[in-house]
mmCIF file of C-alpha atoms in Angstrom:
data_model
loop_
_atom_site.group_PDB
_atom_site.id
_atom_site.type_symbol
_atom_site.label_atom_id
_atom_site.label_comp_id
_atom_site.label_asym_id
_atom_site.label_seq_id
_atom_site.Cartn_x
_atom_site.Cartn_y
_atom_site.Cartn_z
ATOM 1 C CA UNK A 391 -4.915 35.053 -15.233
ATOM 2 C CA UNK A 392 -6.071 34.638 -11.701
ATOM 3 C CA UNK A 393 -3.893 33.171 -9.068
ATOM 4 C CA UNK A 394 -4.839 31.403 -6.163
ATOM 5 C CA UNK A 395 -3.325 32.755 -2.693
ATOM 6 C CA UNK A 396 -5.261 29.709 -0.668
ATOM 7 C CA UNK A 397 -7.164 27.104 -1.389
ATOM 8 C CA UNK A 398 -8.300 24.677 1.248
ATOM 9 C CA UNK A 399 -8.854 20.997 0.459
ATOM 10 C CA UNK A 400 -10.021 18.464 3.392
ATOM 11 C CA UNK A 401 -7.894 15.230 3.052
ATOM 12 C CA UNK A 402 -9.579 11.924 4.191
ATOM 13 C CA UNK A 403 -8.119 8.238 4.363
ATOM 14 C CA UNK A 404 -10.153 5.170 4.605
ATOM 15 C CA UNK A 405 -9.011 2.390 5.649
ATOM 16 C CA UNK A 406 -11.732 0.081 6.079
ATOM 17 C CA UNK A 407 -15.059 -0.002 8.519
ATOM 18 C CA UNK A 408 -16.260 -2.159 11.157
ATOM 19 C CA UNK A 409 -19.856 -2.237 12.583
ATOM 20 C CA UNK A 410 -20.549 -2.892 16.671
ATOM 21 C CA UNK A 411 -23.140 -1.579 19.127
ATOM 22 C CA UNK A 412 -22.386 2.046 20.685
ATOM 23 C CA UNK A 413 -22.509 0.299 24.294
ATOM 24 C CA UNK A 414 -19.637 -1.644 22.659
ATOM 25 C CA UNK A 415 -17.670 1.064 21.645
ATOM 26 C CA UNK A 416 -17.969 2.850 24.975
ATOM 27 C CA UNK A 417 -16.869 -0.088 26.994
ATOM 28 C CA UNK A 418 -13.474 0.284 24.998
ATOM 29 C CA UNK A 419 -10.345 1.153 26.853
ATOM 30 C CA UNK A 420 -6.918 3.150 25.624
ATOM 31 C CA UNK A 421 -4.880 0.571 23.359
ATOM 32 C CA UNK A 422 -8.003 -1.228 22.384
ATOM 33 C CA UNK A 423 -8.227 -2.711 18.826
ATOM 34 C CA UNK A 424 -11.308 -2.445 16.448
ATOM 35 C CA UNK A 425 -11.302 -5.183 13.343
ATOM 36 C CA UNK A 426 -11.332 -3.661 10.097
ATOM 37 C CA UNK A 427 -13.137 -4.897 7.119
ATOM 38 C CA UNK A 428 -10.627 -4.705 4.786
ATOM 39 C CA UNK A 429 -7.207 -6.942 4.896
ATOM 40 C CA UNK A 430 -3.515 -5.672 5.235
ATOM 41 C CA UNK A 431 -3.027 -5.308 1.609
ATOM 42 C CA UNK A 432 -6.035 -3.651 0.530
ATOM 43 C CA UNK A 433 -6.088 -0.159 -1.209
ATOM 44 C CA UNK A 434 -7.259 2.408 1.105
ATOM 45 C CA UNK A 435 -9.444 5.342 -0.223
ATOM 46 C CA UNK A 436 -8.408 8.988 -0.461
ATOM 47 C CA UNK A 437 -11.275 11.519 -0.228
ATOM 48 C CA UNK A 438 -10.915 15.350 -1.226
ATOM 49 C CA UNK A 439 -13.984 17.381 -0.025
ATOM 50 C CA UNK A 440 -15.933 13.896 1.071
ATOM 51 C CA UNK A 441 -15.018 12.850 -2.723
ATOM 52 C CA UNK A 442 -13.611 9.560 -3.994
ATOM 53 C CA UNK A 443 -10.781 10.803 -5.757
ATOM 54 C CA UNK A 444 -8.057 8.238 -5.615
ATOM 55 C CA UNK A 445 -6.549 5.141 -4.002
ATOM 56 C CA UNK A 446 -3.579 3.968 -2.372
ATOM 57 C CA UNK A 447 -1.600 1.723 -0.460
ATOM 58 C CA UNK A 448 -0.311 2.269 3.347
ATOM 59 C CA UNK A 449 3.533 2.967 3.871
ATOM 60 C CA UNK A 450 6.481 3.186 6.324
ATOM 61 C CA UNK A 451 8.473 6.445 6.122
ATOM 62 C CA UNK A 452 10.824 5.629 8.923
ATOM 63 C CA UNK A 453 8.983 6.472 12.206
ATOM 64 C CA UNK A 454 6.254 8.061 9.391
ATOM 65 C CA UNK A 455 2.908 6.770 7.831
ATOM 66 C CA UNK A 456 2.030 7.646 4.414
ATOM 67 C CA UNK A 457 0.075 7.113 1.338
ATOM 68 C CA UNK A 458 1.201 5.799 -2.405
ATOM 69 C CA UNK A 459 -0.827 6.780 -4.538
ATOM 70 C CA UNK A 460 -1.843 3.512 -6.964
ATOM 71 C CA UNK A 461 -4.979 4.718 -8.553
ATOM 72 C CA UNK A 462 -6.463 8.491 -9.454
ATOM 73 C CA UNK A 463 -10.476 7.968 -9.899
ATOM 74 C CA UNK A 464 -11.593 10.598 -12.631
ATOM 75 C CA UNK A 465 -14.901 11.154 -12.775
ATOM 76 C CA UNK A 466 -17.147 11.798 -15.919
ATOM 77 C CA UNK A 467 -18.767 15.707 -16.985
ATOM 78 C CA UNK A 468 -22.245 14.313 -15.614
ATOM 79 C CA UNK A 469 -20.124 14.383 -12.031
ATOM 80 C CA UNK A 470 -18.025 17.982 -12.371
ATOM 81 C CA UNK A 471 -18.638 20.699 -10.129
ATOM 82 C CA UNK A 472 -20.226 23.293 -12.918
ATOM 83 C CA UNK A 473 -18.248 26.487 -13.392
ATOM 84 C CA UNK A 474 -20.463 29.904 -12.332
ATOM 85 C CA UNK A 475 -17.823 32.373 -13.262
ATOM 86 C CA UNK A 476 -19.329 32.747 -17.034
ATOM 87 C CA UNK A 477 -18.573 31.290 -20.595
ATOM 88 C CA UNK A 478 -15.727 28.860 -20.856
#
């Protein structure tokens, strides 16, 4: 059996999105706020390798931010990465 010494995985977090006008966004300042689409309580979405994988909720660790976990997305065969290394 194989083992894995390192295996890198890129981590994203959505939160929400908001549309304005680049001359908009350069105008803005240190501190400045940008409205997201989404509201306080709204699952954000957890991407591994720019894929949907799971959601989650925002939380409070002390002086910390961090994810819960509330849903894992699986995806169908049709969707799966196919194996190259020969016969399963």
């Amino acid at each position: 059996m194989a083992t894995f010494d390192e295996i890198n995985v890129d981590i994203s977090v959505v939160l929400g999105a908001s549309e304005m006008p680049v001359h908009q966004l350069l105008r803005m300042g240190r501190g400045a706020v940008i409205d997201l689409d989404v509201a306080e309580d709204d699952d954000v979405m957890i991407y591994a390798n720019n894929t949907l994988v799971a959601k989650g909720q925002v939380v409070l660790l002390g002086e910390r931010i961090g994810i819960s976990i509330t849903e894992v997305l699986m995806r169908g065969p049709e969707v799966r990465p196919m194996r190259t290394d020969g016969p399963l």
